[in-house]
Short mmCIF file of C-alpha atoms in Angstrom, two decimals:
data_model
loop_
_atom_site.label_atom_id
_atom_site.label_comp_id
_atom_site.label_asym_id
_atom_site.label_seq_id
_atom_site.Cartn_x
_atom_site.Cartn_y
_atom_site.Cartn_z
CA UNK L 1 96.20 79.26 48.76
CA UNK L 2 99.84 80.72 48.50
CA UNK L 3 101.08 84.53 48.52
CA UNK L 4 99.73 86.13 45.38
CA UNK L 5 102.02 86.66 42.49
CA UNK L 6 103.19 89.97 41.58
CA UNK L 7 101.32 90.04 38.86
CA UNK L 8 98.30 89.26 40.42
CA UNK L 9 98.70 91.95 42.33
CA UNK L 10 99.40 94.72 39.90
CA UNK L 11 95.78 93.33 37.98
CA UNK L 12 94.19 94.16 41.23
CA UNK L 13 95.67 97.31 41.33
CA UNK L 14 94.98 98.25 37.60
CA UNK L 15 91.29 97.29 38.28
CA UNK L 16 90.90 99.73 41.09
CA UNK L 17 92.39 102.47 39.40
CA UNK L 18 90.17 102.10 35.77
CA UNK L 19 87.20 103.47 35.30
CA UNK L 20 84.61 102.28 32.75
CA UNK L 21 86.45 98.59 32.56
CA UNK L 22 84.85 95.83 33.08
CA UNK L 23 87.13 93.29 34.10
CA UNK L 24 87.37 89.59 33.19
CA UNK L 25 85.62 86.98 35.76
CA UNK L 26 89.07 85.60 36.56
CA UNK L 27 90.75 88.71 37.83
CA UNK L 28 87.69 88.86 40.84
CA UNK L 29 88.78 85.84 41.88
CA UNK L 30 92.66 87.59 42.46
CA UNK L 31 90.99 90.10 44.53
CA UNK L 32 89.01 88.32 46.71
CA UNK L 33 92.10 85.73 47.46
CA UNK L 34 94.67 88.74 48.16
CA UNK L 35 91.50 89.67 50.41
CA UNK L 36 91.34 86.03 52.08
CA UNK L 37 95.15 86.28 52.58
CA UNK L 38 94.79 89.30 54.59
CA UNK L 39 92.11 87.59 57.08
CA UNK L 40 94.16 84.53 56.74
CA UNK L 41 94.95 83.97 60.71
CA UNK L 42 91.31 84.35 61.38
CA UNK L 43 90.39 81.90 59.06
CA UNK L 44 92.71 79.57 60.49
CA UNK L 45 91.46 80.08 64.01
CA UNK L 46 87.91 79.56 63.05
CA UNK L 47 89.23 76.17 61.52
CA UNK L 48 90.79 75.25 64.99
CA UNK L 49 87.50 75.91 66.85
CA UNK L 50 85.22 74.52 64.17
CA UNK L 51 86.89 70.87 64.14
CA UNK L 52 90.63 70.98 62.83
CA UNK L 53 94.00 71.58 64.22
CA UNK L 54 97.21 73.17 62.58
CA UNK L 55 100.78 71.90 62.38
CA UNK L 56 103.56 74.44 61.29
CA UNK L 57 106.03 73.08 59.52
CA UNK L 58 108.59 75.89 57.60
CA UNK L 59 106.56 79.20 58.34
CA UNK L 60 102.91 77.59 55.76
CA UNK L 61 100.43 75.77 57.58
CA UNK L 62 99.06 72.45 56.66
CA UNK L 63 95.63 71.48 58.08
CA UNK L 64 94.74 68.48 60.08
CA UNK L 65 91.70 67.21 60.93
CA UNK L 66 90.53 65.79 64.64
CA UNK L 67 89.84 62.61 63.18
CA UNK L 68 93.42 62.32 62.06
CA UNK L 69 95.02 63.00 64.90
CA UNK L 70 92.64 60.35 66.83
CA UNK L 71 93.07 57.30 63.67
CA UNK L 72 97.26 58.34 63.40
CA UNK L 73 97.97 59.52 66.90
CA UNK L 74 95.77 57.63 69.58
CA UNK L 75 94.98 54.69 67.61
CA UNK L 76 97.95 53.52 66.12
CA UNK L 77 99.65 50.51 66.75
CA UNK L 78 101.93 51.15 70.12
CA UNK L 79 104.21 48.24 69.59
CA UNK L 80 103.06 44.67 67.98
CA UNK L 81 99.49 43.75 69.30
CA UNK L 82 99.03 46.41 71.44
CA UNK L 83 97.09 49.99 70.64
CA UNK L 84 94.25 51.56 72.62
CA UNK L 85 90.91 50.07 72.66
CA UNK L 86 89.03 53.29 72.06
CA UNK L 87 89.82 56.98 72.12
CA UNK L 88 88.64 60.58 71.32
CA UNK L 89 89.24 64.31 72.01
CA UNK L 90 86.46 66.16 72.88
CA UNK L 91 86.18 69.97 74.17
CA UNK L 92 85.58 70.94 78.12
CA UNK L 93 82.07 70.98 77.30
CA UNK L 94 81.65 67.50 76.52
CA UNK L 95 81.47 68.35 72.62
CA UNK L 96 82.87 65.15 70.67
CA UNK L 97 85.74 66.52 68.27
CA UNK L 98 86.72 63.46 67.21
CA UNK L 99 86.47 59.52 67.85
CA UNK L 100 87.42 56.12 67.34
CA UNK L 101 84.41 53.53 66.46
CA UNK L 102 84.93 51.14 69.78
CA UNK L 103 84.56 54.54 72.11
CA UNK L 104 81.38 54.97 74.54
CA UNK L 105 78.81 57.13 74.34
CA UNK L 106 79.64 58.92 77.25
CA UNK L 107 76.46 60.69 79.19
CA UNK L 108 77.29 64.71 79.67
CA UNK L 109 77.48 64.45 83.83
CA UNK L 110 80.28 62.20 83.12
CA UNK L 111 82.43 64.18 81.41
CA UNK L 112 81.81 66.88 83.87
CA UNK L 113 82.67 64.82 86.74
CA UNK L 114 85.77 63.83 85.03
CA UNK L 115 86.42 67.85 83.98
CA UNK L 116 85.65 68.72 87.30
CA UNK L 117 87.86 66.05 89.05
CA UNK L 118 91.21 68.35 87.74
CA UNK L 119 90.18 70.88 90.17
CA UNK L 120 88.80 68.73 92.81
CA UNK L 121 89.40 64.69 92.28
CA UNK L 122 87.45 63.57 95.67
CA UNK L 123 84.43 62.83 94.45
CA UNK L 124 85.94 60.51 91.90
CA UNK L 125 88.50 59.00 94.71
CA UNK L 126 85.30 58.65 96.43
CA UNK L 127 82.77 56.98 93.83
CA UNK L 128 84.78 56.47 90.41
CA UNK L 129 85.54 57.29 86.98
CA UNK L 130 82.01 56.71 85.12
CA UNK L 131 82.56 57.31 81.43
CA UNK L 132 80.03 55.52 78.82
CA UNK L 133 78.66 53.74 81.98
CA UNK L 134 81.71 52.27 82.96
CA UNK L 135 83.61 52.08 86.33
CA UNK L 136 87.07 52.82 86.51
CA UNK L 137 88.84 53.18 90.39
CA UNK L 138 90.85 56.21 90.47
CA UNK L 139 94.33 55.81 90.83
CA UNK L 140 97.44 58.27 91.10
CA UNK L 141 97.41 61.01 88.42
CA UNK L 142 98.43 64.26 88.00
CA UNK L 143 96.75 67.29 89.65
CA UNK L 144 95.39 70.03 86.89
CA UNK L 145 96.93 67.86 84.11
CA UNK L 146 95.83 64.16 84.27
CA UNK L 147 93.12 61.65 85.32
CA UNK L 148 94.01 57.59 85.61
CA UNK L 149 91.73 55.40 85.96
CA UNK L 150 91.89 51.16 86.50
CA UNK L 151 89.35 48.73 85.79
CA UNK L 152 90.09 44.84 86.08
CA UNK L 153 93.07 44.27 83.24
CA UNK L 154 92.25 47.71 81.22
CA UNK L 155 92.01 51.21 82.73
CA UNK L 156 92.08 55.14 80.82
CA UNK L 157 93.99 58.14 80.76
CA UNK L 158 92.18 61.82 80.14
CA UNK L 159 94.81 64.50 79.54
CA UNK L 160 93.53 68.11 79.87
CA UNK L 161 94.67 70.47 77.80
CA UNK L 162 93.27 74.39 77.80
CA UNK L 163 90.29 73.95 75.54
CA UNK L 164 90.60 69.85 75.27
CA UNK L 165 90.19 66.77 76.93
CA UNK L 166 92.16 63.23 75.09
CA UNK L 167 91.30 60.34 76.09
CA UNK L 168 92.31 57.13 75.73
CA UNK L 169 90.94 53.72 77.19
CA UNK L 170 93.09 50.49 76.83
CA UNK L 171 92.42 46.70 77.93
CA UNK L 172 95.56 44.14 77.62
CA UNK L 173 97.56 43.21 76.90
CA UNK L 174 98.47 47.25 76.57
CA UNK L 175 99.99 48.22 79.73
CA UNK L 176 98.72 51.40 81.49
CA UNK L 177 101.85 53.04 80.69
CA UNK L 178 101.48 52.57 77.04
CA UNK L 179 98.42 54.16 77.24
CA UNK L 180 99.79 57.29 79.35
CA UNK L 181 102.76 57.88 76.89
CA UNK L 182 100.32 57.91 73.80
CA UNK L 183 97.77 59.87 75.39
CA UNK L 184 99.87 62.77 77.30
CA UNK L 185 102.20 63.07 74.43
CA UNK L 186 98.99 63.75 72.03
CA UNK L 187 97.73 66.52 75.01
CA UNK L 188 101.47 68.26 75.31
CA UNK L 189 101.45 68.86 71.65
CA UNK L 190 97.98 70.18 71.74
CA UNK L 191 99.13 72.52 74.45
CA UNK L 192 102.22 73.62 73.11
CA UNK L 193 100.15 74.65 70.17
CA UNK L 194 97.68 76.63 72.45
CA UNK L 195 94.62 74.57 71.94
#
């Protein structure tokens, strides 16, 4: 919804002010959307929690969904031939926000092995990455920020971000360092927009 017009405003007022009037049905509806405008930010941050993110683009926000940013961000094709085999974003807790078809179904001490492993990575330098069943040998990442992980040909990349973890898992002929770029530049976005 935009900013109310003027006019809408000065019904609202009029409505407030008269006694013994009963109003038409269509001047409610003004009301309560000058009174949605007012708890507009909170609306929006229940959207971010609940499933959607927010891009600002000249002071209105436009709403876009987890799915989109996993079908148009992580998914997309990285240069002729070559995109990710599966991805998804997903909160610390393991929650699923959003996910390609091809990705795993990944068991909940997995994705806490893999959350814990930013803090504390020696247990998965010691016995793996394990995500959807699936070994991947740790290799060089970096500390608080991201998780690699190689397996034969293919590998992944989890990027943290404060509330999310993206994800992306690749086989060739995508090199690892398609993956990274795809997947880290998703998770810097997400942090710069404090989610």
């Amino acid at each position: 919804p935009g900013t109310p017009h003027a006019g809408e405003s000065q019904i609202s007022s009029v409505l407030f002010v008269s006694f013994g009037f009963t109003p038409p049905i269509d001047a409610y509806f003004v009301i309560l959307r000058e009174i949605f405008w007012c708890f507009r930010p909170l609306h929006l941050l229940l959207r971010i929690r609940f499933g959607q993110a927010l891009f600002f683009q000249h002071d209105f926000a436009a709403i876009m969904s987890w799915q989109e940013f996993v079908d148009g961000q992580l998914m997309i094709e990285i240069s002729p031939g070559h995109r990710l085999t599966a991805a998804a974003i997903m909160g610390l807790d393991g929650y699923v926000w959003a996910q390609s078809e091809a990705y795993p179904l990944a068991k909940p001490d997995e994705i806490a092995n893999i959350t814990k492993g930013f803090t504390d990575n020696s247990e998965l330098a010691q016995h793996g990455i394990f995500l959807g069943g699936t070994k991947y040998m740790l290799i060089q990442g970096e500390p608080g920020q991201v998780i690699r992980g190689k397996r034969g040909q293919g590998g992944l990349t989890v990027k943290k971000t404060g509330s999310a973890l993206v994800i992306g898992i690749y086989d060739d002929p995508v090199a690892p360092s398609e993956c990274n770029i795809v997947v880290e530049k998703l998770g810097d976005y997400l942090i710069e927009q404090g989610i």
